[in-house]
CSV table of C-alpha atoms and ligand atoms in Angstrom, one decimal:
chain,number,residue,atom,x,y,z
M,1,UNK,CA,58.9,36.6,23.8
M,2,UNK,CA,58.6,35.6,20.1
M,3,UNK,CA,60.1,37.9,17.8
M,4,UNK,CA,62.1,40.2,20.7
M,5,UNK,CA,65.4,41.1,19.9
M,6,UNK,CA,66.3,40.8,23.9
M,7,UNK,CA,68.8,37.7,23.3
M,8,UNK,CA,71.0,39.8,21.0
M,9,UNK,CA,73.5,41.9,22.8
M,10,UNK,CA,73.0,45.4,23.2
M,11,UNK,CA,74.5,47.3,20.5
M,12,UNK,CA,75.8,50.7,21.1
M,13,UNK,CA,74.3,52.6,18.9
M,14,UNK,CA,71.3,55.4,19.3
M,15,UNK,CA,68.5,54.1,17.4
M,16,UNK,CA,69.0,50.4,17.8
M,17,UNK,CA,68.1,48.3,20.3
M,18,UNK,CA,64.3,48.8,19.6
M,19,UNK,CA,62.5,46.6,22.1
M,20,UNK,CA,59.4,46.0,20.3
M,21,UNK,CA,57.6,42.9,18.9
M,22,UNK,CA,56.9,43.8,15.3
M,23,UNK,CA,54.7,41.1,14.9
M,24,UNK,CA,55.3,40.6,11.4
M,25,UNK,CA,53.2,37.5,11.0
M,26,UNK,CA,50.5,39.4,12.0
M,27,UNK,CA,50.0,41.9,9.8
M,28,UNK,CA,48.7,40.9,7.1
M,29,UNK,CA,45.4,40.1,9.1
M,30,UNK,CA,43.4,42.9,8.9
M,31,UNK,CA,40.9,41.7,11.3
M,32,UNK,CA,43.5,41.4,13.9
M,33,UNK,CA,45.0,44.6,13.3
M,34,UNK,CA,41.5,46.3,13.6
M,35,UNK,CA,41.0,44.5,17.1
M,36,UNK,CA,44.5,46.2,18.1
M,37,UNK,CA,43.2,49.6,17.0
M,38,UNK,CA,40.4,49.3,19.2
M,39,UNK,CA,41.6,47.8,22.5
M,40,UNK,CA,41.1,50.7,24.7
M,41,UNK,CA,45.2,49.6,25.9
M,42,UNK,CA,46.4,50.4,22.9
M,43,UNK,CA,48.9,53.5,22.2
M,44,UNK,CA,49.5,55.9,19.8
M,45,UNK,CA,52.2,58.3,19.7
M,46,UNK,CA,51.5,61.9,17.4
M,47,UNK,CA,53.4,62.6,15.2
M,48,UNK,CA,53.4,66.0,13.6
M,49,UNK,CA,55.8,67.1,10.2
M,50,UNK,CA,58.0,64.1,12.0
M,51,UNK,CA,58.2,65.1,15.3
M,52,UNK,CA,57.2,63.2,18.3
M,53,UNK,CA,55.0,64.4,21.1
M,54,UNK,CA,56.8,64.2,24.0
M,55,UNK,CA,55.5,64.9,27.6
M,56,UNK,CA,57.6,67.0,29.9
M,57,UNK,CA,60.0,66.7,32.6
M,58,UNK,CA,59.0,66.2,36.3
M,59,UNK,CA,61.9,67.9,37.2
M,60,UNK,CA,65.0,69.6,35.5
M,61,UNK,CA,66.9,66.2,34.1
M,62,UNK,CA,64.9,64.0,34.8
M,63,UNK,CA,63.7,62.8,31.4
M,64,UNK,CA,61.1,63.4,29.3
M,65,UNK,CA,58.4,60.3,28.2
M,66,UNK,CA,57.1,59.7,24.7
M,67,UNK,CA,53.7,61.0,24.7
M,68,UNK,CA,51.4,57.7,24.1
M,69,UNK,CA,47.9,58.4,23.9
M,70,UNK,CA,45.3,55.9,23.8
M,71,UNK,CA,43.8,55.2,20.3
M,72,UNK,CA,40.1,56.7,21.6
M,73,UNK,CA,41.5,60.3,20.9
M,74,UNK,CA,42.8,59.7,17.4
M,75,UNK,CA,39.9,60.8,15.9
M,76,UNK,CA,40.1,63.9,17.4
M,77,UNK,CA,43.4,64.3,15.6
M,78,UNK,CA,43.8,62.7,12.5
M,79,UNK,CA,41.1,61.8,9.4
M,80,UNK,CA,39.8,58.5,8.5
M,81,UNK,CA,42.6,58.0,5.8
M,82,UNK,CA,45.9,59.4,8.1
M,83,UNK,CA,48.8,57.6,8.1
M,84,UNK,CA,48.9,55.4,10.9
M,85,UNK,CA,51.7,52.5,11.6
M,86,UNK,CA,51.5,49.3,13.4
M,87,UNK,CA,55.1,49.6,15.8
M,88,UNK,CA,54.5,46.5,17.7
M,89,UNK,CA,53.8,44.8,20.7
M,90,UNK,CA,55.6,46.1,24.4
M,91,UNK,CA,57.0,44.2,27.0
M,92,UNK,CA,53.8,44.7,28.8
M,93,UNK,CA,51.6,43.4,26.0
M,94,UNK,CA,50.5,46.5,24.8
M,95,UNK,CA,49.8,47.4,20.7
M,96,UNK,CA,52.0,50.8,19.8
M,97,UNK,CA,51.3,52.9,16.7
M,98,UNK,CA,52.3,55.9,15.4
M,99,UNK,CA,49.9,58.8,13.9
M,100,UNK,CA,50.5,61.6,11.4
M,101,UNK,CA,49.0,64.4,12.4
M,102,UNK,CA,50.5,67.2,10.1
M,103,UNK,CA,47.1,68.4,9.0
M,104,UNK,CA,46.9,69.9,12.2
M,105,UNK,CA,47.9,73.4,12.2
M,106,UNK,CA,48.6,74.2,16.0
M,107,UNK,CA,48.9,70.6,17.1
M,108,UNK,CA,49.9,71.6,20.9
M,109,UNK,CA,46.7,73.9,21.0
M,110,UNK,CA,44.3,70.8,20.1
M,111,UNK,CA,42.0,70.1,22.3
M,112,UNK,CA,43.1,66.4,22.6
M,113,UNK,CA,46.4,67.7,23.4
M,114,UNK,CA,46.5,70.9,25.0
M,115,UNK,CA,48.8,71.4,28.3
M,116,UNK,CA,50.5,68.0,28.1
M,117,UNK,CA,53.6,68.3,26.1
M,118,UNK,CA,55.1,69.3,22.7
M,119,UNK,CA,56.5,68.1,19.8
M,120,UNK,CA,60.4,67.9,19.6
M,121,UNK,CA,62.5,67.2,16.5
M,122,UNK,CA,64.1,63.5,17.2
M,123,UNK,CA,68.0,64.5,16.4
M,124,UNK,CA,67.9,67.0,19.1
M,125,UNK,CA,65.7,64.2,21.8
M,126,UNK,CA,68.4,61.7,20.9
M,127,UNK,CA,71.7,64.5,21.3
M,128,UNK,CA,70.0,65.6,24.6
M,129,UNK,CA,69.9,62.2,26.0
M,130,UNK,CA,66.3,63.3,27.7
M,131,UNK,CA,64.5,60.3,26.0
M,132,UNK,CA,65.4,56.3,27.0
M,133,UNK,CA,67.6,54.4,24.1
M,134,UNK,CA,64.8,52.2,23.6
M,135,UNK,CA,62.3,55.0,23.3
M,136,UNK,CA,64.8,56.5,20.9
M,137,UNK,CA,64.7,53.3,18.7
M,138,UNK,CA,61.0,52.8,18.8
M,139,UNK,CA,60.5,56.8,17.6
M,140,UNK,CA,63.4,56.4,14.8
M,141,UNK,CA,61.3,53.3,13.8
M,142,UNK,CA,57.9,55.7,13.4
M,143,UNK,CA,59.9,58.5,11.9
M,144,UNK,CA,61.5,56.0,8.8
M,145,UNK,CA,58.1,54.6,8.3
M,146,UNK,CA,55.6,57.9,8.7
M,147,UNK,CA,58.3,59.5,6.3
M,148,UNK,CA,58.2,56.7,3.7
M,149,UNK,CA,54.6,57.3,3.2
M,150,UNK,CA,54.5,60.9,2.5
M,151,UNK,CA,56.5,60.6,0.1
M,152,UNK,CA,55.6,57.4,-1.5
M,153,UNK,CA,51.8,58.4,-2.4
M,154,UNK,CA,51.9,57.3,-5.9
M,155,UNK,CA,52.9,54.2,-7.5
M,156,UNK,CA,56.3,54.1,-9.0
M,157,UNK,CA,55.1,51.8,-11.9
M,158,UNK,CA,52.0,54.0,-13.2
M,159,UNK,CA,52.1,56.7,-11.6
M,160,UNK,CA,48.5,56.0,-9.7
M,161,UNK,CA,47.6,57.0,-6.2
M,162,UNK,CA,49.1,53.7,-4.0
M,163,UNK,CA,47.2,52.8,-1.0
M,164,UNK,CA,48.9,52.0,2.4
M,165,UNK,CA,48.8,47.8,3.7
M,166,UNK,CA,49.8,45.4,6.2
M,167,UNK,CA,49.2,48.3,9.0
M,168,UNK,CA,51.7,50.5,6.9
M,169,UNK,CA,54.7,47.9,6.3
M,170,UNK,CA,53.8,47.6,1.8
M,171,UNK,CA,51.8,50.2,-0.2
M,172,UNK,CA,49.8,48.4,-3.2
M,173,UNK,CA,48.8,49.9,-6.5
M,174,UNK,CA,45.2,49.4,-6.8
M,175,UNK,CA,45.6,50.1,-11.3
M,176,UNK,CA,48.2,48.2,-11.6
M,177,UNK,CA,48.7,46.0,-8.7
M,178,UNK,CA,52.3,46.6,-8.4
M,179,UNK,CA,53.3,46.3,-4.1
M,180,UNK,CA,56.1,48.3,-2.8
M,181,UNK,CA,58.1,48.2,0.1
M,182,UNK,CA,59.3,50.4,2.8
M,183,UNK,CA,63.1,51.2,1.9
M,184,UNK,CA,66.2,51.3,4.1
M,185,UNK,CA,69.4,52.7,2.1
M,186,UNK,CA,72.5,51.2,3.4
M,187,UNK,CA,75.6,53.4,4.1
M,188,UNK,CA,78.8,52.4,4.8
M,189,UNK,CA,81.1,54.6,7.3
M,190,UNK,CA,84.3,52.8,8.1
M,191,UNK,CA,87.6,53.7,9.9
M,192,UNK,CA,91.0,52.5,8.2
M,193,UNK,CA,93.7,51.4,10.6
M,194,UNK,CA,97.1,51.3,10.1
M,195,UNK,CA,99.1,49.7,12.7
M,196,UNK,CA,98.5,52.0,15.8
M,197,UNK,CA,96.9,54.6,13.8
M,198,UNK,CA,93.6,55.4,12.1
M,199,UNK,CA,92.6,57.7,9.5
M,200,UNK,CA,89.9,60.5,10.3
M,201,UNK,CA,88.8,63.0,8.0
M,202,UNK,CA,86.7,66.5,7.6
M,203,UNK,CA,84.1,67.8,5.3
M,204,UNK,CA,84.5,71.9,4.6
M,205,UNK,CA,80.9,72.3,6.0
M,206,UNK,CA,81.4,70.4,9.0
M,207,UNK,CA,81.7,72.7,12.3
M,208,UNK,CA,85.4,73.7,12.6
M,209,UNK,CA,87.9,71.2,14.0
M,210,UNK,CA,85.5,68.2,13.9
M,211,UNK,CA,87.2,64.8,12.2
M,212,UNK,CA,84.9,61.5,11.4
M,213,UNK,CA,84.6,58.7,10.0
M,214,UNK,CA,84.0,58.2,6.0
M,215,UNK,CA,80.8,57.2,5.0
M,216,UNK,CA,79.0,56.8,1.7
M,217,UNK,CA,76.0,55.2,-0.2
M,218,UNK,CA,76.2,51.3,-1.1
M,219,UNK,CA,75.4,51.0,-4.4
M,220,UNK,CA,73.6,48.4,-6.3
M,221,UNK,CA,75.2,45.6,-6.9
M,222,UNK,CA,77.7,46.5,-4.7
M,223,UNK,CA,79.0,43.8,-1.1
M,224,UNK,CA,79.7,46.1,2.3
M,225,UNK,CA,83.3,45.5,1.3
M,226,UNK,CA,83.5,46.7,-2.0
M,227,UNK,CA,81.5,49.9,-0.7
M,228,UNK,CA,84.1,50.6,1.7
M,229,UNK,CA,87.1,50.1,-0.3
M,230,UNK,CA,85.7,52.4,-3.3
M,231,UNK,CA,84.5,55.0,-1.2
M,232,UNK,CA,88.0,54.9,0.6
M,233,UNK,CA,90.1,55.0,-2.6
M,234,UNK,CA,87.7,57.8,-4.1
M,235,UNK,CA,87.3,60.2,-1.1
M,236,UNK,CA,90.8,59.7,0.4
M,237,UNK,CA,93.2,57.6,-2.3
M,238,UNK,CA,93.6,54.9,0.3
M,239,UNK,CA,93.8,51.2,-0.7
M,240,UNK,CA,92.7,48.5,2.4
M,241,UNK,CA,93.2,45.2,2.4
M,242,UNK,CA,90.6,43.9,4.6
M,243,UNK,CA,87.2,45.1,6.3
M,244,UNK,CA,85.6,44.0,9.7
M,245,UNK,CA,82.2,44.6,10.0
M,246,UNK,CA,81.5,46.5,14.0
M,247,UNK,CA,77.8,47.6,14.8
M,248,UNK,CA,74.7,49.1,12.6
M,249,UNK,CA,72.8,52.1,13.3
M,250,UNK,CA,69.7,52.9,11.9
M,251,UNK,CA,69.1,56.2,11.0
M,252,UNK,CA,65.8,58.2,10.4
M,253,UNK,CA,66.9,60.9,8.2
M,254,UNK,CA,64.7,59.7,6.5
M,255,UNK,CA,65.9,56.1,6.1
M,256,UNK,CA,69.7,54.8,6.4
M,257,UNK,CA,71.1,52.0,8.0
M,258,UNK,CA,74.5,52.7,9.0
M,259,UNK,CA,77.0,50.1,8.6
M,260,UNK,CA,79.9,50.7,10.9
M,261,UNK,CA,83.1,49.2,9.7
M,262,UNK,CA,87.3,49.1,10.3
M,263,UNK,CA,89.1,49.0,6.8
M,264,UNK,CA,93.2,47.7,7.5
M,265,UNK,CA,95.2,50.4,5.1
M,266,UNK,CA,98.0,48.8,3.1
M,267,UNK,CA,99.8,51.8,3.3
M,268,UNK,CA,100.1,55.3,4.9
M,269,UNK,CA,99.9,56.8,1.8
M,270,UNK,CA,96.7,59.1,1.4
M,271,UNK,CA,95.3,62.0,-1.1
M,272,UNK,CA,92.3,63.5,-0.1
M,273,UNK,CA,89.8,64.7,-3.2
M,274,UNK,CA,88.9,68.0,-2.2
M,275,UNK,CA,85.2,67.1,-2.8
M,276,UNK,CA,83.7,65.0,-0.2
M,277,UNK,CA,86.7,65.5,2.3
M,278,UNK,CA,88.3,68.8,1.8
M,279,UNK,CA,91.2,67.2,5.2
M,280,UNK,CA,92.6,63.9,6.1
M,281,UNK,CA,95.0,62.4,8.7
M,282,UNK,CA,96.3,59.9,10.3
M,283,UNK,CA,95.7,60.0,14.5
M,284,UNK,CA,97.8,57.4,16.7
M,285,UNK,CA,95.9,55.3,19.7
M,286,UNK,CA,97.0,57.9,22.1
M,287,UNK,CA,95.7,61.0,20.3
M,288,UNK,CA,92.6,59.8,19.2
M,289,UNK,CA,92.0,58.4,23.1
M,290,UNK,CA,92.8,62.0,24.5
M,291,UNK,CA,90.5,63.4,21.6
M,292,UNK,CA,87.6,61.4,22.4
M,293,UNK,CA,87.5,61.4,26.1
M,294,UNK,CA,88.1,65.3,25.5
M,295,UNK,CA,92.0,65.6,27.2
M,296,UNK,CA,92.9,66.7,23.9
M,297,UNK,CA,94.8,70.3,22.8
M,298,UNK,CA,91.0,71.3,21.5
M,299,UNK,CA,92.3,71.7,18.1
M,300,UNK,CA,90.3,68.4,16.7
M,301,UNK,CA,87.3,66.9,17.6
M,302,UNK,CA,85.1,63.5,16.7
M,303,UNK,CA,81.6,63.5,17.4
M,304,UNK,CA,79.9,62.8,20.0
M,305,UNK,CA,78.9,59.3,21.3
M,306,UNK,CA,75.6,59.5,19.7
M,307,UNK,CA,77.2,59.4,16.3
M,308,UNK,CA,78.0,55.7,15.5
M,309,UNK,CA,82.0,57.0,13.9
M,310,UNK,CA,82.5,57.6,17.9
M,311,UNK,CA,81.9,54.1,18.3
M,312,UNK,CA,84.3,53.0,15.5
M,313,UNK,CA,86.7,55.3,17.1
M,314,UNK,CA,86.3,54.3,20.4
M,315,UNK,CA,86.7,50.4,19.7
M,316,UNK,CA,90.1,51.2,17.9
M,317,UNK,CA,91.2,53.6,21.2
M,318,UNK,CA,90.1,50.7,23.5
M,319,UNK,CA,91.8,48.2,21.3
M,320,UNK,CA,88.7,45.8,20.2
M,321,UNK,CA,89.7,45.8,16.6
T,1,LIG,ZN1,50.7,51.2,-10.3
């Protein structure tokens, strides 16, 4: 299929892995993009104040499904001028969009959608596991976009109302014809390794007992590398002397992609700045094994799998970095 991402090997990450044909080439064609809004096979899924409609389960753990509507009923749910995003094309050669539908007030009492499912916030769908992976990563795809545009109404430049393009992938200034572009801000959250350790650290607000990963904000004009050894030296007074790039997540909240990394620490040596981290330490392979796969003494924990830093740690513990 042109386009698919299917050749790449799957990445463990929630979010990624999204399955769709974007069909980038074809956005810009408005005539084409009107002909997918009005095949009666094409889907929308609701979105209200960011939530997905999801339909239920059959049974207790069986799953839930995204709640794809065909585009007839969007009418009944969302004006002329809504925010509605081209997602791509399926596997089985169907158009998918997303709608926002936050002018609704009592969007599970509408008559278009009345009896047939609710909306759910997306963190807690993707922590429950009651949604597929790929379904994951085609919601966090609506969520990044739908947000982008609330927020983006007005043009940066002048300060006009901007109007929404290329079925919601560039918003255009119709005063001053400046174009913007849907943002992703890259973050860096990387786990130093020294020798058969690695070094985890804590935030005061974080639930008690739970150790991660360091993560910050690249900054402009800054390479993946440099981000991860300043934010190391800054948050925990550790120098490294080289970084390995592992996986990316994105991440919806509202629009981050996480760049999972392992830094190699020149020394043990560590002094934590009581700002971001308020706690550091050094874990050997063991420990952090027994941690993860919970046969620890219950006195730490990392988070759960869901949470690309459990993938960092879990490559160390396994011994793939
Ligand atoms: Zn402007």
């Amino acid at each position: 299929m042109p386009g698919s991402a299917m050749s790449l090997p799957e990445n463990p990450n929630i979010f990624a892995n999204n399955p769709l044909d974007r069909m980038s080439e074809k956005r810009t064609d408005a005539d084409w993009l009107a002909e997918k809004r009005a095949d009666p096979t094409s889907l929308f899924v609701p979105m209200w104040r960011l939530q997905p409609f999801v339909l239920p389960e059959s049974a207790p753990n069986s799953g839930k499904d995204v709640g794809w509507m065909p585009m007839a009923i969007l009418p009944e749910l969302a004006a002329p001028d809504a925010v509605v995003i081209f997602l791509g094309i399926n596997k089985r050669g169907k158009a998918l969009f997303a709608a926002d539908i936050s002018a609704i007030k009592d969007p599970e009492n509408a008559p278009a959608l009345k009896g047939l499912g609710s909306f759910g916030d997306l963190r807690g769908l993707a922590m429950a596991s009651e949604l597929s992976p790929t379904e994951l990563a085609i919601l966090a795809q609506a969520k990044s976009m739908i947000d982008w545009h609330l927020r983006h109404g007005f043009c940066s430049v002048c300060g006009q109302p901007s109007v929404m393009a290329e079925a919601g992938y560039k918003r255009s200034c119709p005063s001053c014809k400046a174009e913007h572009f849907p943002r992703t801000d890259p973050v860096v959250i990387m786990l130093p390794i020294l020798g058969q350790s690695c070094f985890v650290g804590r935030q005061k607000i974080w639930p008690k007992g739970m150790f991660s990963s360091l993560a910050g904000f690249i900054e402009p004009g800054e390479s993946i590398e440099e981000a991860v050894a300043r934010e190391l030296k800054e948050e925990a007074g550790l120098t490294v002397s080289q970084v390995t790039y592992h996986s990316t997540q994105p991440w919806p909240y509202p629009s981050s992609l996480m760049i999972g990394c392992h830094a190699v620490a020149v020394t043990g040596d560590y002094q934590v700045d009581g700002v971001e981290l308020s706690e550091g330490r050094w874990i050997n392979r063991d420990d952090a094994r027994a941690v993860l796969t919970g046969k620890g003494d219950g006195s730490i924990w990392f988070p759960p799998s869901f949470a690309i830093a459990h993938q960092l740690i879990k490559a160390f513990v396994e011994g793939t970095v």
